[in-house]
Tab-separated table of C-alpha atoms and ligand atoms in Angstrom:
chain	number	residue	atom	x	y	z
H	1	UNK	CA	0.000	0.000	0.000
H	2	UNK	CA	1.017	3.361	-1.241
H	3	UNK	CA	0.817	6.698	0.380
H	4	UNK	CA	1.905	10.032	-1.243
H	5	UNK	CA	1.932	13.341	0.668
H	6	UNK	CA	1.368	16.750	-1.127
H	7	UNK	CA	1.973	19.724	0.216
H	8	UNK	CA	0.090	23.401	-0.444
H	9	UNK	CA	1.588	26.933	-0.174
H	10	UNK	CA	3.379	29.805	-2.107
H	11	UNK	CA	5.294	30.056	1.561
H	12	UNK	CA	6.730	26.729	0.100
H	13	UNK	CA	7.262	26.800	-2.815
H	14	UNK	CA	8.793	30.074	-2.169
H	15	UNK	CA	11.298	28.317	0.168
H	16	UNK	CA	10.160	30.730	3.062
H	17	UNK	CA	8.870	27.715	4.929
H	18	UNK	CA	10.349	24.343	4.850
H	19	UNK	CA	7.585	21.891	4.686
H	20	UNK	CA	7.668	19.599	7.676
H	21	UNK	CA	4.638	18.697	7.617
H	22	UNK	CA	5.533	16.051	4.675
H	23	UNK	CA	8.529	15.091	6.836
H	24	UNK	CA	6.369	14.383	9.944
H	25	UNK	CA	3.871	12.203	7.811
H	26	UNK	CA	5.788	9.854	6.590
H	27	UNK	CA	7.788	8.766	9.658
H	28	UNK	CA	3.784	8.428	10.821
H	29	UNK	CA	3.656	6.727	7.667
H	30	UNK	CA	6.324	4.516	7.962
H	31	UNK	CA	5.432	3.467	11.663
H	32	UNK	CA	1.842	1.988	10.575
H	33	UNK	CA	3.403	0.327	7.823
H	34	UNK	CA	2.701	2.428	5.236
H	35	UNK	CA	5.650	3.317	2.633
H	36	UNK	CA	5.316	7.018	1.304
H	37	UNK	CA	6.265	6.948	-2.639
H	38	UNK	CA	6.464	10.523	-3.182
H	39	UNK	CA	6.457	14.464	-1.657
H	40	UNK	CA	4.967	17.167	-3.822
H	41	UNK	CA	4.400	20.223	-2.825
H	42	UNK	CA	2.588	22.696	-5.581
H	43	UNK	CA	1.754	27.019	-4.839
H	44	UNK	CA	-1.648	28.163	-4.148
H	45	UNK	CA	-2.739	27.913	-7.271
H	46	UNK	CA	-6.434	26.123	-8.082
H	47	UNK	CA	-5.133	24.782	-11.306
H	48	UNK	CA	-2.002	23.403	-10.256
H	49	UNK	CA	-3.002	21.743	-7.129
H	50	UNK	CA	-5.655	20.336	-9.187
H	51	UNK	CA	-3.702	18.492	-11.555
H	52	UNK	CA	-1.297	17.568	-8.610
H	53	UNK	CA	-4.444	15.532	-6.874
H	54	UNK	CA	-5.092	13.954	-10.527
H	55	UNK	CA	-1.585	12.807	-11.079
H	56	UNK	CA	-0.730	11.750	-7.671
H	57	UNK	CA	-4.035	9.979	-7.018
H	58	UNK	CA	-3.120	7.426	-9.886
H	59	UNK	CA	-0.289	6.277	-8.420
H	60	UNK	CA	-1.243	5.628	-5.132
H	61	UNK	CA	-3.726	4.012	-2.421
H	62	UNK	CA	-3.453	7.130	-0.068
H	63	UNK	CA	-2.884	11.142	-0.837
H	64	UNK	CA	-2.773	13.041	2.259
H	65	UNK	CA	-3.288	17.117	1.227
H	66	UNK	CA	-1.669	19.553	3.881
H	67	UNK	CA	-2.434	23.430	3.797
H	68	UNK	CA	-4.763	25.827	1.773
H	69	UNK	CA	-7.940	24.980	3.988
H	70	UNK	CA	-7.932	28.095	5.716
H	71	UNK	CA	-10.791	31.094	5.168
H	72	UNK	CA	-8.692	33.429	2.702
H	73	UNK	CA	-8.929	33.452	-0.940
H	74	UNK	CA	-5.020	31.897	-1.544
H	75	UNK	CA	-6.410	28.819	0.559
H	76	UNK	CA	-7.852	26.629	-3.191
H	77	UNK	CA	-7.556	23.275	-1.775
H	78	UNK	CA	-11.026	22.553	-1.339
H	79	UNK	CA	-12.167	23.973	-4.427
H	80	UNK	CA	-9.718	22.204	-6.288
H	81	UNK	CA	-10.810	19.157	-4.915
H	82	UNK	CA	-14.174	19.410	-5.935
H	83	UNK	CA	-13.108	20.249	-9.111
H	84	UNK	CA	-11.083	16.844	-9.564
H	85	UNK	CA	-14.080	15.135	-7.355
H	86	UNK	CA	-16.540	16.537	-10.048
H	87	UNK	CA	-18.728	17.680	-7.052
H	88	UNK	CA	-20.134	20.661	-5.622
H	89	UNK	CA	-18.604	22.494	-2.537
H	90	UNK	CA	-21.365	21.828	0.032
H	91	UNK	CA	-21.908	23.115	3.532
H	92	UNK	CA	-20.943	20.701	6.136
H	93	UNK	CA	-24.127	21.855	9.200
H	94	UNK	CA	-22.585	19.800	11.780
H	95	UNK	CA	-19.331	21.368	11.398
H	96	UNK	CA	-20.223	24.866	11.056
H	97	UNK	CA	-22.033	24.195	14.309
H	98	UNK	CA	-19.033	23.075	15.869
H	99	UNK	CA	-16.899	26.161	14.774
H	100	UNK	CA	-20.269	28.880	15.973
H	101	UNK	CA	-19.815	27.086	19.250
H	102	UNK	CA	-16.467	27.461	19.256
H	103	UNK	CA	-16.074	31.638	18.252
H	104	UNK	CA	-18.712	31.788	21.192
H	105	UNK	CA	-16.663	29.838	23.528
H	106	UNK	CA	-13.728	32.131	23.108
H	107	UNK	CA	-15.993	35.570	22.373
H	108	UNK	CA	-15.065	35.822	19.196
H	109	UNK	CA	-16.952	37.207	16.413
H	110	UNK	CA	-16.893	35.180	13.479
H	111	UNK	CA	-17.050	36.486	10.475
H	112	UNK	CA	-18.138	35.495	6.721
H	113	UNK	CA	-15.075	33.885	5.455
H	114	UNK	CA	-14.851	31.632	7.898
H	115	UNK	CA	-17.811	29.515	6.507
H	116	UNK	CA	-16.033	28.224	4.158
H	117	UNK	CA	-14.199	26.710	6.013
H	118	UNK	CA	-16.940	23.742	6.511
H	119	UNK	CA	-17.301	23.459	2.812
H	120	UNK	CA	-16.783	20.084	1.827
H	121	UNK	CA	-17.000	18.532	-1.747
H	122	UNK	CA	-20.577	16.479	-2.027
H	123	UNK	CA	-20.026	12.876	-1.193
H	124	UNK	CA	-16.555	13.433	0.855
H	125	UNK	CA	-16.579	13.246	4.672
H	126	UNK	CA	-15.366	15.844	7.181
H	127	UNK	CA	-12.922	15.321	9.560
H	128	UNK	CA	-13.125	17.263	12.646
H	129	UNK	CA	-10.377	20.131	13.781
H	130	UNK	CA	-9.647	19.955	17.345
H	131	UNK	CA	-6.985	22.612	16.981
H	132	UNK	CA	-8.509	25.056	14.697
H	133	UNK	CA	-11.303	25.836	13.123
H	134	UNK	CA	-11.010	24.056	9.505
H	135	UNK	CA	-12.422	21.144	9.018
H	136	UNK	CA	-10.369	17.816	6.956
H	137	UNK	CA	-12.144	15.785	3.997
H	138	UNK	CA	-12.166	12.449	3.768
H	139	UNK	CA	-12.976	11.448	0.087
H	140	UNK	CA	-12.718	8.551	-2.557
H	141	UNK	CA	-11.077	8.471	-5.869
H	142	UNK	CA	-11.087	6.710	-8.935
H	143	UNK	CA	-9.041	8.953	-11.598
H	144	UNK	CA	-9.730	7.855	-14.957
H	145	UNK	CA	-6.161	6.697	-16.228
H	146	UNK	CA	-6.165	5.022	-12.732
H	147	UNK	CA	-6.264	1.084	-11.964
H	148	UNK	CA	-7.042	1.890	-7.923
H	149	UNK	CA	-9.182	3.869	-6.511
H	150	UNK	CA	-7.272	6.290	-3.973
H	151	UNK	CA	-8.642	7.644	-0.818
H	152	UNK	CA	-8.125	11.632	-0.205
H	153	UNK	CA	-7.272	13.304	3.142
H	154	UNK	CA	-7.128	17.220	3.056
H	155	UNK	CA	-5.656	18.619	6.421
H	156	UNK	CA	-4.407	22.214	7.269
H	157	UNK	CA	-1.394	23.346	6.753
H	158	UNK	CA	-0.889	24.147	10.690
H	159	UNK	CA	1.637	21.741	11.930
H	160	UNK	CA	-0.534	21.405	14.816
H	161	UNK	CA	-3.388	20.844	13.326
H	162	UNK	CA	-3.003	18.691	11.087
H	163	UNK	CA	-0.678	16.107	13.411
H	164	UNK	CA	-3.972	15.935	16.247
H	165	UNK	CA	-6.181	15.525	12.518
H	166	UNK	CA	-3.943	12.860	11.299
H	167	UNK	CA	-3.445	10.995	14.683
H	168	UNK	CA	-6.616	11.148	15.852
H	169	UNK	CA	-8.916	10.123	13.091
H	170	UNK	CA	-6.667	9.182	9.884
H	171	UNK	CA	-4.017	7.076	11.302
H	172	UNK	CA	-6.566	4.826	13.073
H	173	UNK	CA	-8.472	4.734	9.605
H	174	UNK	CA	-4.936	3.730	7.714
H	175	UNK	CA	-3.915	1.605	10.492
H	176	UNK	CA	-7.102	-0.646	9.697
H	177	UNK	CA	-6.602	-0.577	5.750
H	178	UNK	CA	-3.023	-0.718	5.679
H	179	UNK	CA	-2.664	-4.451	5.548
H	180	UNK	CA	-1.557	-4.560	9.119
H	181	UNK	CA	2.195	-3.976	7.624
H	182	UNK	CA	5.220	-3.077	9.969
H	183	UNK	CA	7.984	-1.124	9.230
H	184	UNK	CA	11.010	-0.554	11.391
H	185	UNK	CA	14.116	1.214	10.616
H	186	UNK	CA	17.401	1.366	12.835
H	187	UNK	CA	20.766	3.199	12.100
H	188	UNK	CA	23.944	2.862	12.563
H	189	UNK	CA	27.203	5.554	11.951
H	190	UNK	CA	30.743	4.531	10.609
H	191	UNK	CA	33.645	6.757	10.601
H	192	UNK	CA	36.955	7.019	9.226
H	193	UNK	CA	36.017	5.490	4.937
H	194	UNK	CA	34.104	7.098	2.782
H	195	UNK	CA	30.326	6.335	1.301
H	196	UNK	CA	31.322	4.337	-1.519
H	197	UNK	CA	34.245	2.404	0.664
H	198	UNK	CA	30.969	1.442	2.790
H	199	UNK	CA	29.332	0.716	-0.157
H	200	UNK	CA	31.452	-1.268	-1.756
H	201	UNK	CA	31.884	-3.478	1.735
H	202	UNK	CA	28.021	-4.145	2.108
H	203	UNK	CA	27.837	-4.910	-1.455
H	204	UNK	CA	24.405	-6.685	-2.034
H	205	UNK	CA	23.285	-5.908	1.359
H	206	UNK	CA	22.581	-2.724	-0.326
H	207	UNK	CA	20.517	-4.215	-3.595
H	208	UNK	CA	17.676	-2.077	-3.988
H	209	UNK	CA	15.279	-5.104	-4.096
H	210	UNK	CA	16.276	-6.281	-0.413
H	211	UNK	CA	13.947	-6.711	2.492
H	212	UNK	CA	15.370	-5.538	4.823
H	213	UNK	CA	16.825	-2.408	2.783
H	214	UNK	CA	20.057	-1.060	3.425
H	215	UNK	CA	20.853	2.604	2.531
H	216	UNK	CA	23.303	5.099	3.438
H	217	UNK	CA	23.534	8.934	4.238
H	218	UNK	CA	26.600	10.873	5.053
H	219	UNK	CA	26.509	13.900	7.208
H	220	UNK	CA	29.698	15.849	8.471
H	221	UNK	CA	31.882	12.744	7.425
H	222	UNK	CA	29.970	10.099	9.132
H	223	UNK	CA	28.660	7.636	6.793
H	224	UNK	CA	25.306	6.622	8.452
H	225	UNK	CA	23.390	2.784	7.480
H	226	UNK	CA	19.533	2.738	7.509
H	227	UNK	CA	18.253	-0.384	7.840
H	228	UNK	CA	14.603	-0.542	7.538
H	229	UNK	CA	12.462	-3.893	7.387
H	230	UNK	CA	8.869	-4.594	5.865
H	231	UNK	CA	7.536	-7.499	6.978
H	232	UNK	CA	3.144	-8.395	7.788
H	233	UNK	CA	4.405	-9.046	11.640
H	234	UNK	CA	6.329	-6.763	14.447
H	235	UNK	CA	8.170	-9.854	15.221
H	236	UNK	CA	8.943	-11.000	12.099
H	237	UNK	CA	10.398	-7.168	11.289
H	238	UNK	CA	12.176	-7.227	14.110
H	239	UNK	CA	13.827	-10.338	13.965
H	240	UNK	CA	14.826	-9.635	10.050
H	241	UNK	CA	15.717	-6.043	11.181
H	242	UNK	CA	18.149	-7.954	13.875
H	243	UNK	CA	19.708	-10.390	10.935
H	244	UNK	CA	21.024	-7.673	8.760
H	245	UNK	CA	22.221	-5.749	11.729
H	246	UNK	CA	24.340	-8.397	12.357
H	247	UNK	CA	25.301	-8.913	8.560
H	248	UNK	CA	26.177	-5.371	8.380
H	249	UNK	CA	28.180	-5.343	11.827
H	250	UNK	CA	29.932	-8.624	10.375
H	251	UNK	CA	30.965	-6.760	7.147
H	252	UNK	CA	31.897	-3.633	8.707
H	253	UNK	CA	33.030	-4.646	11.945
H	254	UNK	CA	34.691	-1.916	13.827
H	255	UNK	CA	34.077	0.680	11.425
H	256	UNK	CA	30.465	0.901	13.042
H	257	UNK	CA	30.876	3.248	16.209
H	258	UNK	CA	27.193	3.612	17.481
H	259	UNK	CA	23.367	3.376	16.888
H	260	UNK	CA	20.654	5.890	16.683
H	261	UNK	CA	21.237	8.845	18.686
H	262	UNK	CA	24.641	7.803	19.757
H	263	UNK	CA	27.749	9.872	19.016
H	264	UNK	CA	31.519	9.608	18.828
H	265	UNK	CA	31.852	11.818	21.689
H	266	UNK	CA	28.695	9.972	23.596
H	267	UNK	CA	30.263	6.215	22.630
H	268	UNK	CA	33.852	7.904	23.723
H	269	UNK	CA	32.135	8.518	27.243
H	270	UNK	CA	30.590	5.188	27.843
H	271	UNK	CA	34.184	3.619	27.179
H	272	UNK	CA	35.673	5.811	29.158
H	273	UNK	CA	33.410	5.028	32.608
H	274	UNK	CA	32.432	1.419	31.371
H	275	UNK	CA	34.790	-0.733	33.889
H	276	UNK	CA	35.994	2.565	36.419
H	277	UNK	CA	37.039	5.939	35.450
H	278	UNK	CA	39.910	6.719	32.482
H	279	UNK	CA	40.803	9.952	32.144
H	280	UNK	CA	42.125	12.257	29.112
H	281	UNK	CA	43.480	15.074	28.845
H	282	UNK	CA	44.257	17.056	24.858
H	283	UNK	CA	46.574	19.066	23.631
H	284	UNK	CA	45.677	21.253	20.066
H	285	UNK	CA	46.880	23.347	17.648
H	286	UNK	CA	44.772	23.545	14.498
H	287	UNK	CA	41.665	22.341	16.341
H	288	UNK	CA	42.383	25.763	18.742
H	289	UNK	CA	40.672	23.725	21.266
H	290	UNK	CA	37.236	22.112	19.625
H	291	UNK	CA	38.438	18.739	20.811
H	292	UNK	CA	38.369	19.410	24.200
H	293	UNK	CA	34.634	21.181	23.094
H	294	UNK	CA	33.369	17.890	21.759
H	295	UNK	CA	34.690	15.838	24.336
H	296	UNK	CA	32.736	18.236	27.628
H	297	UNK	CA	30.061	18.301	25.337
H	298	UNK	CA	28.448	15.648	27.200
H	299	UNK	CA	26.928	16.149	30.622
H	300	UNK	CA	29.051	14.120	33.571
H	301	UNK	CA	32.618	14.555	30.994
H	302	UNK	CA	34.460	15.927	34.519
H	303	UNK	CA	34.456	12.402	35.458
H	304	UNK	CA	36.958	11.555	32.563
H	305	UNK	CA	38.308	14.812	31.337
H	306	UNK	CA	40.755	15.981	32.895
H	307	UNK	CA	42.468	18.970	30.787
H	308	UNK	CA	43.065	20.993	27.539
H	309	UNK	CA	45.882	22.741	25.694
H	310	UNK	CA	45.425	24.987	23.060
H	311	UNK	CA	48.950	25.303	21.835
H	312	UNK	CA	48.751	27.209	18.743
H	313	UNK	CA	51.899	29.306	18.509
H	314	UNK	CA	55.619	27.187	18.672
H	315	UNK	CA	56.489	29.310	22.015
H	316	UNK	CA	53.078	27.660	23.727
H	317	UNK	CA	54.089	24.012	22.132
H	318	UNK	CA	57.988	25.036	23.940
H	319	UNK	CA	56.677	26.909	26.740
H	320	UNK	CA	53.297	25.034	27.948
H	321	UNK	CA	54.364	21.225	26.673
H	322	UNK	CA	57.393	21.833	26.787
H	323	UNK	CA	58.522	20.636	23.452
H	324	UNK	CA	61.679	20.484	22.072
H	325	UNK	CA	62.397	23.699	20.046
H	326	UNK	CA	64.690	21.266	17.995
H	327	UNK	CA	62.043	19.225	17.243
H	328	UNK	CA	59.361	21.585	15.963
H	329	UNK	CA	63.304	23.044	13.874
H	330	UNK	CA	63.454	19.748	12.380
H	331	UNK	CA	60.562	18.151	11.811
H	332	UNK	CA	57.998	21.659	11.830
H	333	UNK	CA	54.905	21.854	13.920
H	334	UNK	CA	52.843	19.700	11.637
H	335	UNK	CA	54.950	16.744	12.306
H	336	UNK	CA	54.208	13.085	14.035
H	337	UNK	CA	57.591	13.784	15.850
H	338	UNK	CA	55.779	16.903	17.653
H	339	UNK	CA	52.467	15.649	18.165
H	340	UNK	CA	54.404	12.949	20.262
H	341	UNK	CA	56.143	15.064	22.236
H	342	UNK	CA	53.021	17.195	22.743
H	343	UNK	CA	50.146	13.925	23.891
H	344	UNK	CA	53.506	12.332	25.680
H	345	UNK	CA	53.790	16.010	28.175
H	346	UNK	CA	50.060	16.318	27.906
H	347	UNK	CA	49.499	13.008	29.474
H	348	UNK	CA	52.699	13.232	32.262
H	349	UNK	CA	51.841	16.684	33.141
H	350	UNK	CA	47.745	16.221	33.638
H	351	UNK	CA	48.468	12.629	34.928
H	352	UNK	CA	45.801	10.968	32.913
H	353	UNK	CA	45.569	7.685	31.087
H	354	UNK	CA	45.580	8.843	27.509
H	355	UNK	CA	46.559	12.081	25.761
H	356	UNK	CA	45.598	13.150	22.183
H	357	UNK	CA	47.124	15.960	20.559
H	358	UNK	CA	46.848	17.295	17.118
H	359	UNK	CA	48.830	19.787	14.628
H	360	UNK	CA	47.570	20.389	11.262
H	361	UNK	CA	47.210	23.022	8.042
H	362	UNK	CA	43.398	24.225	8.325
H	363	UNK	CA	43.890	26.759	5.441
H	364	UNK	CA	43.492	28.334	3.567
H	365	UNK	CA	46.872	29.496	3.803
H	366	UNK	CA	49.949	28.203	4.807
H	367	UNK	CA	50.172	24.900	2.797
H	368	UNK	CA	53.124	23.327	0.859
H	369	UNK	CA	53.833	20.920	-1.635
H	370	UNK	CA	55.234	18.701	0.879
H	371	UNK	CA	52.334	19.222	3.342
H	372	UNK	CA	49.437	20.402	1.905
H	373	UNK	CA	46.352	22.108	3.112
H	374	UNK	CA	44.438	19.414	5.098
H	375	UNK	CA	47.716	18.031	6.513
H	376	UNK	CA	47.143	16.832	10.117
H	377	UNK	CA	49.237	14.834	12.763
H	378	UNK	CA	47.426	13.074	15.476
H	379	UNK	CA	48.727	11.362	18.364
H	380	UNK	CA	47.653	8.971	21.268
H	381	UNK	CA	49.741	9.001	24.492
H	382	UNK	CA	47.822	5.593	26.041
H	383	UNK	CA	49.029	3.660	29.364
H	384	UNK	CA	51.459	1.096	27.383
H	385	UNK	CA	53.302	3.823	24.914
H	386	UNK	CA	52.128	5.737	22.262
H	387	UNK	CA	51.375	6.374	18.358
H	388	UNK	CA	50.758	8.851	15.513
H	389	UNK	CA	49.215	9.088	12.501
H	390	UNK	CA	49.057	11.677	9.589
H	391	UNK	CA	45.775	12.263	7.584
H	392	UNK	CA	44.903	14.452	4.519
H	393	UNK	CA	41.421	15.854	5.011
H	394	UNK	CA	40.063	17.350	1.781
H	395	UNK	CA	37.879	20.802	2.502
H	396	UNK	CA	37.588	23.710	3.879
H	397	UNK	CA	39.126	25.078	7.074
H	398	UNK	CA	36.255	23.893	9.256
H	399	UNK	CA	35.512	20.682	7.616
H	400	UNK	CA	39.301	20.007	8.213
H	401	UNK	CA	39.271	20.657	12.058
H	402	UNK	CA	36.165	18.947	12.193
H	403	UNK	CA	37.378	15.703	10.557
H	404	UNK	CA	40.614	16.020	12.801
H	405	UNK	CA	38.660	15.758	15.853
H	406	UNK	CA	36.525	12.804	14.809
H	407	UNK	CA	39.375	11.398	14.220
H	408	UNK	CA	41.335	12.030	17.343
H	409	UNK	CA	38.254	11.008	19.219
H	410	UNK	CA	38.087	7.519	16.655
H	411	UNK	CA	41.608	6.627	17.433
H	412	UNK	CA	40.824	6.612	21.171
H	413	UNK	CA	38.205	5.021	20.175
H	414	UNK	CA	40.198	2.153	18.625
H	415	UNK	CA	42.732	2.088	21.220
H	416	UNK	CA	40.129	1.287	24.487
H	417	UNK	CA	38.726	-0.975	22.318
H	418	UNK	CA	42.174	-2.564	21.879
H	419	UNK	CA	41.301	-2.816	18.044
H	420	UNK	CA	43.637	-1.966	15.390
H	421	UNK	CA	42.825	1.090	12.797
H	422	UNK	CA	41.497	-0.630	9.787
H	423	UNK	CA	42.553	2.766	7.794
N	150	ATP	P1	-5.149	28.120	8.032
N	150	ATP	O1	-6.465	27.686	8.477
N	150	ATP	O2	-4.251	28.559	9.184
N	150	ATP	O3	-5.133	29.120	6.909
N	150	ATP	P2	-4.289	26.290	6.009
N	150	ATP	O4	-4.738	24.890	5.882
N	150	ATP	O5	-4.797	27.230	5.002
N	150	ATP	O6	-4.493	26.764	7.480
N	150	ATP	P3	-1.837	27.379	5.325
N	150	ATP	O7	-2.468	28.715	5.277
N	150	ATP	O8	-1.354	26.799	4.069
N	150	ATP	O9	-2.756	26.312	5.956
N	150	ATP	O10	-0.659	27.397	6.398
N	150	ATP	C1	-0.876	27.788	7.736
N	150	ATP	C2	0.428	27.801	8.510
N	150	ATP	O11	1.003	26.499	8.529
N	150	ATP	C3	1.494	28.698	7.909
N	150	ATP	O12	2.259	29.292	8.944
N	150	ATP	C4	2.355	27.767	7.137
N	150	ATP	O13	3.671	28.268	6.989
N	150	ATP	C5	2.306	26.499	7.955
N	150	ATP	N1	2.444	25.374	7.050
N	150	ATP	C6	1.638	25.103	5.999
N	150	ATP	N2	2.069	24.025	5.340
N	150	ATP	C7	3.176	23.597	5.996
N	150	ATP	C8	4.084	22.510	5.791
N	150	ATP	N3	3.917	21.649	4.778
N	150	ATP	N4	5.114	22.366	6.643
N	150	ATP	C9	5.288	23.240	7.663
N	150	ATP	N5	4.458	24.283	7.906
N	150	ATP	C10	3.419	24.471	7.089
């Protein structure tokens, strides 16, 4: 079973409003095992909404209609749906009851134009407003190039109003012709390879024709799995759901750091605390402190973070860490040699467990053949020695500083989990 949401207003269209309402539906959608085909949104315009009902309505079992219900003359829904409907706009009594009551309830006076608002196309049912004062249709479809007929649901636009519509009467209504369908969806976030590295590794976990579907989205360098099962059963979704979890956690073993809501910085935390208290302490350059940001990000990081140095200048890396001046001569700032020296004196002097420390070339300035723009050393003071490692981040200054302190935070990562970097 099909649904396909469609959305109404110049404010839209216009980009001056982002249309959540679409958004919202279909993770309603999704969660009483509906799948949502398609999102249109059209302008208030009769003639273009109209055609929009036409078109959409062959192609699915369910359109749900969001915005232009309201009392002025850019709100067209209605009428264009009793132009596709081939009805007349009647006047719905029992509603327009309900909304007199109401004006008097909250001494209001109400005027002409808000009749309309209980117009409703001959034949189609209304749905009652709890949150406002225009009322929903309910009405059947059969277009002619269509072999389905296709149910119509016209809310308002207000967010409000049209979640309390859709939850309490249409969702209840869908819930019972939907099949009984389930759909669940979990996620999980890699770090450190890029989409079509992932890709590649899942390979036919990620054929378009698999139940349960695997798809990925990247967002600030994290390469995210969705993993969404259809199945006629809860159970039977879940357990599925559960098998390709596993396949994918098989395939991409460590690369997966968390589920869901979880973050680098909230999965650094648990491992941190799991079995006692480690502490850290950081020492930056390029990042000018954002590592020690992410990491106190999250509520309770006292208990494990210990200090921060924001060494940006080769007198603060001498004077603060205490690094060899000969070292930084040598090797420059941007080095693995003086990242060492900087986690090993972060980690003596704050008397933690593990130190990370980073130097890099943000940009845009500043680069050289040798070590480009996006050059960054990272290193890991831990209890039984210590490491480095130099990237090359493509991007722009903040995208590089970003990426540096995912991956700071992912080597730790690595190390408590006594795992070796796959990358
Ligand atoms: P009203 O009775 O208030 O006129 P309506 O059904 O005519 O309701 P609109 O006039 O289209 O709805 O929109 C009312 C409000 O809801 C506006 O603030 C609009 O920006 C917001 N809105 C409408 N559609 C959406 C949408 N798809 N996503 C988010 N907000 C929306």
């Amino acid at each position: 079973m099909k649904a396909i949401s469609l959305s109404v207003g110049d404010e839209l269209v216009l980009g001056q409003t982002v249309d959540t309402n679409s958004a919202w539906l279909s993770k309603e959608l999704a969660s009483i095992g509906w799948d949502v085909a398609e999102h249109i949104t059209v302008g208030d315009d009769k003639a273009a909404v109209a055609s929009a009902i036409v078109r959409a309505a062959a192609q699915c079992d369910v359109l749900l209609i969001t915005g232009g219900l309201g009392p002025t003359k850019d709100d067209l829904t209605r009428d264009a749906l009793a132009v596709v409907l081939g009805e007349p706009l009647e006047m719905n009594e029992n509603w327009l009851q309900q909304m007199e009551e109401r004006f008097r309830r909250l001494s209001r006076v109400m005027v002409e134009s808000n009749r309309v608002q209980a117009l409703i196309p001959r034949g189609a049912r209304m749905i009652p407003n709890t949150a406002g004062t225009a009322a929903g249709i309910d009405a059947d479809f059969r277009s002619p190039a269509a072999k389905r007929p296709c149910r119509i649901f016209s809310m308002p636009g207000v967010p409000k109003e049209m979640q309390s519509m859709f939850r309490l009467t249409i969702a209840p209504e869908l819930v019972a012709t939907g099949g009984g369908r389930v759909i669940l969806s979990r996620t999980l976030h890699t770090f450190g390879v890029g989409e079509s590295s992932i890709g590649e590794k899942l390979g036919d976990l990620m054929n378009r024709s698999r139940n349960p579907s695997v798809g990925t989205t990247v967002s600030g360098g994290i390469v995210s799995l969705r993993i969404t099962a259809r199945e006629s059963t809860r159970a039977e979704a879940e357990t599925r759901l559960e098998q390709t979890i596993a396949e994918c956690h098989g395939v991409l073993s460590d690369l997966i750091f968390g589920e869901g809501e979880q973050t680098l910085q909230s999965v650094i935390a648990d491992l941190l605390t799991r079995d006692g208290i480690l502490r850290v302490s950081t020492a930056e350059s390029c990042t000018g402190g954002l590592l020690a940001k992410i990491l106190t990000d999250i509520p309770g990081s006292s208990r494990y973070f210990q200090r921060g140095w924001i060494t940006y200048s080769n007198d603060a890396k001498i004077e603060m860490l205490g690094v060899d001046p000969q070292i930084i001569a040598t090797h420059g700032a941007v080095s693995e040699e003086v990242v060492l020296a900087m986690s090993r004196s972060a980690r003596q002097k704050s008397a933690t467990d593990y130190a990370l420390a980073i130097s890099g070339i943000a940009g845009p300035d500043g680069g050289t053949p040798a070590k480009p723009v996006g050059t960054v050393c990272i290193a890991l003071a831990h209890p039984s020695g210590q490491f480095a490692r130099t990237f090359l981040f493509p991007g722009d200054r903040e995208m590089i500083r970003d990426r540096s302190v995912k991956m700071a935070i992912t080597l730790l990562r690595y190390q408590l989990n006594g795992k070796t970097i796959p990358f």
